[in-house]
CSV table of C-alpha atoms in Angstrom, one decimal:
chain,number,residue,atom,x,y,z
A,6,UNK,CA,-0.2,0.6,0.1
A,7,UNK,CA,0.7,3.2,-1.2
A,8,UNK,CA,2.8,5.2,2.6
A,9,UNK,CA,-0.1,9.2,3.0
A,10,UNK,CA,1.1,12.0,1.2
A,11,UNK,CA,2.1,14.0,4.3
A,12,UNK,CA,0.2,17.9,3.3
A,13,UNK,CA,1.0,20.6,4.2
A,14,UNK,CA,-1.9,21.7,6.8
A,15,UNK,CA,-0.3,19.4,9.0
A,16,UNK,CA,3.6,20.9,8.3
A,17,UNK,CA,1.9,23.9,9.4
A,18,UNK,CA,0.1,22.7,12.3
A,19,UNK,CA,3.2,20.5,14.3
A,20,UNK,CA,5.8,24.1,13.2
A,21,UNK,CA,3.4,26.1,14.9
A,22,UNK,CA,2.9,28.5,12.0
A,23,UNK,CA,0.3,29.8,9.7
A,24,UNK,CA,0.1,27.4,5.7
A,25,UNK,CA,1.4,30.8,3.6
A,26,UNK,CA,4.2,31.1,6.2
A,27,UNK,CA,5.4,27.2,6.5
A,28,UNK,CA,4.7,27.5,2.6
A,29,UNK,CA,7.1,30.8,2.6
A,30,UNK,CA,10.0,29.0,4.3
A,31,UNK,CA,9.6,25.6,2.7
A,32,UNK,CA,9.8,27.2,-0.5
A,33,UNK,CA,12.9,29.8,0.4
A,34,UNK,CA,10.2,33.7,-0.1
A,35,UNK,CA,11.7,35.9,1.5
A,36,UNK,CA,10.2,37.3,4.4
A,37,UNK,CA,10.6,34.7,7.1
A,38,UNK,CA,11.7,34.5,10.1
A,39,UNK,CA,14.5,33.0,11.3
A,40,UNK,CA,12.8,31.2,13.9
A,41,UNK,CA,9.5,30.0,11.6
A,42,UNK,CA,12.4,28.5,9.2
A,43,UNK,CA,13.1,26.3,11.9
A,44,UNK,CA,10.2,25.4,13.2
A,45,UNK,CA,9.5,24.8,9.5
A,46,UNK,CA,11.9,22.8,8.5
A,47,UNK,CA,11.8,20.5,11.6
A,48,UNK,CA,8.6,20.2,10.9
A,49,UNK,CA,9.3,19.1,7.4
A,50,UNK,CA,12.1,16.1,8.2
A,51,UNK,CA,10.1,15.0,11.4
A,52,UNK,CA,6.8,14.0,8.9
A,53,UNK,CA,8.3,13.5,5.7
A,54,UNK,CA,7.4,16.1,3.4
A,55,UNK,CA,8.0,16.4,0.4
A,56,UNK,CA,6.5,19.9,-1.9
A,57,UNK,CA,4.4,20.1,-4.3
A,58,UNK,CA,6.3,21.0,-7.5
A,59,UNK,CA,4.1,23.4,-8.8
A,60,UNK,CA,3.2,24.9,-5.3
A,61,UNK,CA,7.2,25.4,-5.7
A,62,UNK,CA,7.3,27.4,-8.7
A,63,UNK,CA,5.0,29.5,-7.6
A,64,UNK,CA,6.0,30.2,-4.0
A,65,UNK,CA,9.5,31.4,-5.4
A,66,UNK,CA,8.0,34.3,-7.6
A,67,UNK,CA,5.8,35.8,-4.4
A,68,UNK,CA,6.3,39.3,-4.6
A,69,UNK,CA,4.5,39.9,-0.8
A,70,UNK,CA,1.0,40.6,-1.6
A,71,UNK,CA,-2.6,40.1,-2.9
A,72,UNK,CA,-4.8,42.5,-4.3
A,73,UNK,CA,-7.9,43.0,-3.8
A,74,UNK,CA,-10.4,45.0,-7.1
A,75,UNK,CA,-13.9,46.1,-7.1
A,76,UNK,CA,-15.1,46.8,-10.0
A,77,UNK,CA,-16.7,50.2,-9.4
A,78,UNK,CA,-15.3,53.7,-9.8
A,79,UNK,CA,-16.4,55.2,-6.9
A,80,UNK,CA,-14.2,56.2,-4.3
A,81,UNK,CA,-16.6,55.7,-1.3
A,82,UNK,CA,-17.6,52.3,-2.4
A,83,UNK,CA,-14.1,51.8,0.2
A,84,UNK,CA,-16.8,53.0,2.5
A,85,UNK,CA,-19.4,51.2,2.7
A,86,UNK,CA,-20.2,48.8,5.5
A,87,UNK,CA,-20.6,45.5,3.6
A,88,UNK,CA,-17.7,46.1,1.5
A,89,UNK,CA,-15.4,47.2,4.9
A,90,UNK,CA,-16.7,43.8,6.5
A,91,UNK,CA,-14.7,41.7,3.8
A,92,UNK,CA,-11.4,44.5,4.1
A,93,UNK,CA,-11.3,42.8,8.0
A,94,UNK,CA,-12.0,39.5,6.7
A,95,UNK,CA,-9.2,39.1,3.8
A,96,UNK,CA,-6.9,41.1,7.0
A,97,UNK,CA,-7.5,39.1,9.9
A,98,UNK,CA,-5.9,36.1,7.4
A,99,UNK,CA,-3.0,37.9,6.0
A,100,UNK,CA,-2.3,39.1,9.5
A,101,UNK,CA,-1.2,35.1,9.4
A,102,UNK,CA,1.3,35.5,6.8
A,103,UNK,CA,4.0,38.0,5.0
A,104,UNK,CA,1.3,38.8,2.3
A,105,UNK,CA,-0.1,42.6,2.0
A,106,UNK,CA,-3.2,43.8,1.0
A,107,UNK,CA,-4.3,46.1,-1.9
A,108,UNK,CA,-6.9,47.2,-2.3
A,109,UNK,CA,-8.5,48.7,-6.2
A,110,UNK,CA,-11.2,50.1,-7.7
A,111,UNK,CA,-11.2,48.8,-11.5
A,112,UNK,CA,-13.9,49.9,-13.2
A,113,UNK,CA,-12.2,53.4,-15.0
A,114,UNK,CA,-9.7,52.9,-17.7
A,115,UNK,CA,-7.1,54.1,-15.8
A,116,UNK,CA,-8.3,51.7,-13.3
A,117,UNK,CA,-8.3,48.4,-15.2
A,118,UNK,CA,-4.5,49.7,-17.2
A,119,UNK,CA,-3.1,50.5,-13.6
A,120,UNK,CA,-4.4,46.6,-11.9
A,121,UNK,CA,-3.0,45.6,-16.0
A,122,UNK,CA,0.5,46.9,-15.3
A,123,UNK,CA,0.7,45.3,-12.1
A,124,UNK,CA,-0.7,42.3,-12.4
A,125,UNK,CA,1.5,42.3,-16.5
A,126,UNK,CA,4.9,42.9,-14.7
A,127,UNK,CA,3.7,40.3,-11.8
A,128,UNK,CA,3.8,43.1,-8.6
A,129,UNK,CA,1.4,41.1,-7.0
A,130,UNK,CA,0.6,37.3,-5.7
A,131,UNK,CA,-3.2,36.9,-6.8
A,132,UNK,CA,-5.6,38.5,-6.7
A,133,UNK,CA,-9.9,38.6,-5.5
A,134,UNK,CA,-12.1,40.2,-7.5
A,135,UNK,CA,-15.4,41.3,-6.3
A,136,UNK,CA,-18.5,42.9,-7.7
A,137,UNK,CA,-17.9,41.8,-11.6
A,138,UNK,CA,-20.6,42.3,-13.8
A,139,UNK,CA,-22.2,41.4,-16.6
A,140,UNK,CA,-19.4,41.3,-19.7
A,141,UNK,CA,-16.3,43.0,-17.0
A,142,UNK,CA,-13.5,43.2,-18.3
A,143,UNK,CA,-12.2,42.2,-15.1
A,144,UNK,CA,-13.2,39.4,-16.1
A,145,UNK,CA,-11.2,39.1,-19.4
A,146,UNK,CA,-7.8,40.4,-16.9
A,147,UNK,CA,-8.5,38.1,-14.3
A,148,UNK,CA,-8.5,35.3,-18.3
A,149,UNK,CA,-5.5,36.9,-19.1
A,150,UNK,CA,-3.4,37.2,-15.4
A,151,UNK,CA,-0.6,34.8,-14.4
A,152,UNK,CA,-1.5,34.4,-11.0
A,153,UNK,CA,-3.7,33.4,-9.0
A,154,UNK,CA,-7.9,34.8,-9.3
A,155,UNK,CA,-10.3,34.5,-6.7
A,156,UNK,CA,-13.2,36.0,-7.4
A,157,UNK,CA,-15.8,37.4,-4.3
A,158,UNK,CA,-19.3,36.3,-6.3
A,159,UNK,CA,-20.3,34.2,-8.9
A,160,UNK,CA,-20.0,36.2,-11.3
A,161,UNK,CA,-22.6,36.3,-14.5
A,162,UNK,CA,-22.0,34.3,-18.3
A,163,UNK,CA,-19.4,32.3,-17.0
A,164,UNK,CA,-17.7,30.2,-14.1
A,165,UNK,CA,-14.5,30.6,-12.2
A,166,UNK,CA,-12.2,27.6,-11.4
A,167,UNK,CA,-12.5,29.3,-7.7
A,168,UNK,CA,-15.0,31.8,-6.3
A,169,UNK,CA,-16.6,31.8,-2.3
A,170,UNK,CA,-20.3,33.2,-2.5
A,171,UNK,CA,-23.2,33.2,-0.4
A,172,UNK,CA,-26.1,31.4,-0.6
A,173,UNK,CA,-28.2,34.8,-2.4
A,174,UNK,CA,-30.9,32.4,-4.0
A,175,UNK,CA,-32.0,31.8,-1.2
A,176,UNK,CA,-31.6,34.3,1.2
A,177,UNK,CA,-33.7,36.1,-1.4
A,178,UNK,CA,-36.7,33.2,-1.0
A,179,UNK,CA,-36.5,33.3,2.4
A,180,UNK,CA,-37.4,37.1,2.5
A,181,UNK,CA,-40.5,36.4,0.5
A,182,UNK,CA,-41.4,33.2,2.6
A,183,UNK,CA,-41.9,35.5,6.0
A,184,UNK,CA,-43.2,38.1,4.1
A,185,UNK,CA,-45.8,35.6,2.7
A,186,UNK,CA,-45.5,34.1,6.1
A,187,UNK,CA,-47.3,37.2,8.1
A,188,UNK,CA,-49.8,37.8,5.6
A,189,UNK,CA,-48.8,40.4,2.8
A,190,UNK,CA,-50.2,40.0,-0.4
A,191,UNK,CA,-48.9,42.4,-2.7
A,192,UNK,CA,-45.7,41.9,-2.2
A,193,UNK,CA,-42.9,44.0,-3.4
A,194,UNK,CA,-38.6,43.6,-4.4
A,195,UNK,CA,-35.9,46.5,-5.2
A,196,UNK,CA,-33.2,44.7,-6.9
A,197,UNK,CA,-29.6,44.4,-6.9
A,198,UNK,CA,-27.7,45.7,-9.8
A,199,UNK,CA,-29.5,42.5,-12.3
A,200,UNK,CA,-26.0,42.5,-13.7
A,201,UNK,CA,-23.9,41.0,-10.9
A,202,UNK,CA,-24.6,37.7,-9.4
A,203,UNK,CA,-25.8,38.7,-6.7
A,204,UNK,CA,-28.5,40.7,-7.5
A,205,UNK,CA,-30.4,38.9,-9.9
A,206,UNK,CA,-29.3,35.7,-7.7
A,207,UNK,CA,-32.2,37.5,-4.6
A,208,UNK,CA,-34.6,38.9,-7.4
A,209,UNK,CA,-34.3,34.4,-9.1
A,210,UNK,CA,-35.0,34.3,-4.6
A,211,UNK,CA,-37.5,36.7,-4.6
A,212,UNK,CA,-39.4,34.6,-7.4
A,213,UNK,CA,-38.9,31.1,-6.3
A,214,UNK,CA,-41.3,31.7,-2.9
A,215,UNK,CA,-43.8,34.2,-4.8
A,216,UNK,CA,-44.3,31.5,-7.7
A,217,UNK,CA,-45.3,28.7,-4.5
A,218,UNK,CA,-47.4,31.1,-2.6
A,219,UNK,CA,-49.4,32.1,-6.0
A,220,UNK,CA,-48.6,35.2,-5.7
A,221,UNK,CA,-47.8,37.8,-7.9
A,222,UNK,CA,-44.1,39.0,-8.6
A,223,UNK,CA,-44.8,41.9,-11.2
A,224,UNK,CA,-43.8,43.9,-8.6
A,225,UNK,CA,-40.9,44.8,-9.4
A,226,UNK,CA,-38.6,48.3,-9.2
A,227,UNK,CA,-34.5,47.9,-9.7
A,228,UNK,CA,-31.4,49.5,-7.3
A,229,UNK,CA,-28.3,49.7,-6.8
A,230,UNK,CA,-27.0,48.8,-3.4
A,231,UNK,CA,-26.9,52.7,-2.5
A,232,UNK,CA,-29.1,53.9,0.1
A,233,UNK,CA,-30.0,56.4,-1.8
A,234,UNK,CA,-31.0,53.9,-4.8
A,235,UNK,CA,-33.3,52.4,-2.1
A,236,UNK,CA,-34.7,55.7,-1.5
A,237,UNK,CA,-35.2,56.7,-5.6
A,238,UNK,CA,-37.0,53.0,-6.1
A,239,UNK,CA,-39.1,52.9,-3.4
A,240,UNK,CA,-40.6,56.5,-4.4
A,241,UNK,CA,-41.2,54.4,-7.4
A,242,UNK,CA,-42.8,52.1,-6.2
A,243,UNK,CA,-45.6,53.5,-3.8
A,244,UNK,CA,-46.3,56.0,-6.7
A,245,UNK,CA,-47.0,52.8,-8.9
A,246,UNK,CA,-47.9,50.6,-7.1
A,247,UNK,CA,-49.9,52.1,-3.6
A,248,UNK,CA,-50.8,49.5,-2.0
A,249,UNK,CA,-48.6,47.5,-1.9
A,250,UNK,CA,-48.3,45.7,1.8
A,251,UNK,CA,-44.4,44.2,1.9
A,252,UNK,CA,-41.0,44.8,0.4
A,253,UNK,CA,-38.2,42.1,-0.1
A,254,UNK,CA,-34.9,45.3,-0.4
A,255,UNK,CA,-31.8,43.9,-1.9
A,256,UNK,CA,-29.7,45.2,0.6
A,257,UNK,CA,-29.5,46.7,3.7
A,258,UNK,CA,-28.8,49.6,1.6
A,259,UNK,CA,-30.9,51.1,-0.1
A,260,UNK,CA,-33.4,49.3,2.5
A,261,UNK,CA,-32.2,52.4,5.2
A,262,UNK,CA,-33.5,55.0,1.4
A,263,UNK,CA,-36.7,52.7,2.1
A,264,UNK,CA,-37.6,52.7,4.6
A,265,UNK,CA,-36.9,57.5,5.2
A,266,UNK,CA,-39.2,57.1,2.6
A,267,UNK,CA,-42.0,55.5,4.3
A,268,UNK,CA,-42.0,57.4,6.4
A,269,UNK,CA,-42.0,60.3,4.6
A,270,UNK,CA,-45.0,58.9,3.1
A,271,UNK,CA,-46.8,58.7,6.1
A,272,UNK,CA,-46.8,54.3,5.5
A,273,UNK,CA,-46.4,52.9,9.3
A,274,UNK,CA,-43.2,49.7,8.8
A,275,UNK,CA,-44.7,46.7,9.4
A,276,UNK,CA,-48.5,48.5,10.1
A,277,UNK,CA,-48.2,49.4,6.1
A,278,UNK,CA,-46.0,48.4,4.9
A,279,UNK,CA,-43.3,45.1,5.8
A,280,UNK,CA,-39.8,45.7,5.2
A,281,UNK,CA,-36.8,43.4,4.9
A,282,UNK,CA,-33.4,43.3,3.8
A,283,UNK,CA,-30.7,41.6,2.5
A,284,UNK,CA,-26.3,41.8,5.1
A,285,UNK,CA,-26.7,42.3,8.2
A,286,UNK,CA,-24.7,44.8,8.7
A,287,UNK,CA,-24.7,46.8,11.7
A,288,UNK,CA,-27.1,50.0,10.7
A,289,UNK,CA,-29.8,47.1,10.2
A,290,UNK,CA,-29.8,46.4,14.7
A,291,UNK,CA,-30.7,50.2,14.0
A,292,UNK,CA,-33.2,50.9,11.6
A,293,UNK,CA,-36.9,52.9,13.0
A,294,UNK,CA,-37.9,50.1,12.7
A,295,UNK,CA,-34.9,47.9,13.4
A,296,UNK,CA,-34.2,45.9,10.2
A,297,UNK,CA,-35.6,42.5,9.6
A,298,UNK,CA,-33.1,41.3,6.8
A,299,UNK,CA,-30.8,38.3,5.9
A,300,UNK,CA,-27.8,37.8,7.6
A,301,UNK,CA,-24.7,36.6,5.3
A,302,UNK,CA,-21.7,36.4,7.0
A,303,UNK,CA,-20.0,38.9,5.4
A,304,UNK,CA,-16.4,38.9,7.1
A,305,UNK,CA,-16.5,35.1,6.7
A,306,UNK,CA,-16.7,35.6,2.8
A,307,UNK,CA,-13.1,37.8,2.9
A,308,UNK,CA,-11.9,35.4,5.3
A,309,UNK,CA,-12.1,32.6,3.1
A,310,UNK,CA,-11.7,33.9,-0.2
A,311,UNK,CA,-8.2,34.7,1.7
A,312,UNK,CA,-8.4,31.0,2.3
A,313,UNK,CA,-8.8,30.4,-1.4
A,314,UNK,CA,-5.8,32.5,-2.2
A,315,UNK,CA,-3.6,31.3,-0.3
A,316,UNK,CA,-4.7,27.8,-0.9
A,317,UNK,CA,-3.8,28.5,-4.7
A,318,UNK,CA,-1.1,30.3,-3.6
A,319,UNK,CA,0.6,26.8,-1.9
A,320,UNK,CA,-0.6,25.2,-5.2
A,321,UNK,CA,-3.1,23.7,-4.4
A,322,UNK,CA,-7.1,23.2,-6.3
A,323,UNK,CA,-9.6,23.8,-4.1
A,324,UNK,CA,-13.0,24.3,-4.9
A,325,UNK,CA,-15.9,26.9,-4.7
A,326,UNK,CA,-17.0,28.2,-1.8
A,327,UNK,CA,-21.2,28.7,-0.8
A,328,UNK,CA,-21.7,30.4,2.4
A,329,UNK,CA,-25.3,30.0,4.1
A,330,UNK,CA,-27.6,32.5,4.6
A,331,UNK,CA,-30.6,33.5,7.3
A,332,UNK,CA,-33.6,35.0,7.7
A,333,UNK,CA,-33.0,37.7,11.1
A,334,UNK,CA,-36.8,39.1,12.0
A,335,UNK,CA,-36.5,42.9,14.3
A,336,UNK,CA,-39.9,45.3,14.5
A,337,UNK,CA,-39.7,45.7,10.3
A,338,UNK,CA,-42.3,43.0,9.4
């Protein structure tokens, strides 16, 4: 019987270091302390570990940074509570390594050119891409990149090898089922961008739930995941369907805007209109009334993206990962 191959995880555990530090020490990469190198070497000798050839090739070329590229132009995106929590999750993993995180807004021509140059000249060891839209130029950059790429969310139009996503469709369905269960029959939705995977999946969940309930699913206005967009969409919904009694809003930021418009229109929440959001950002607990929402583990999304990228850098081929969502019921419904 063939002897079982010792894994890099086992070496790292025995040495008391992170997976990335173990990989870099084994492959003589820079920025690894002498203490860590010696601990890893002892673990390798004790366990009889044989380095993976692909991992060695990748590790010896590392420059010490990874990029989080977001498809967007507005610098305010980086202050958005969702992306801020993603960055916290990524950083918590990278803190255990010698890799630095570089943030990039890469929708403008200048931003794309800067990212392309960084990848072409191997000024980064890997890339994490988020918020890609259908036919997004960043997808082409990813295909051409000579470094590992991990996607945050499944993009529309193709299935990447490596991605981490939340179960957006299940979350949208749970939100809408909750509105149905509370007796709402004239239910509307403010979708996210429908040229993004998350927006499309949440809308599909809304349609799924209303189809099962035998209710009309035509009350829809598209939003943009931003607070002002949610406010504008809520105003349009009220103008077109003034008798609506429930609304599923595809992000908490948009739901905050929707609540403001409902209040200004004299609609009581939840007596007149029940509202459910998505994401469960910290502000959802402090709206008036507190927002019922779908919780997705945002920091975990960032952590798992970083872990997946580190695994690819170590020569592994991890499977795509879908994180669960769950409904959090508060006073808005």
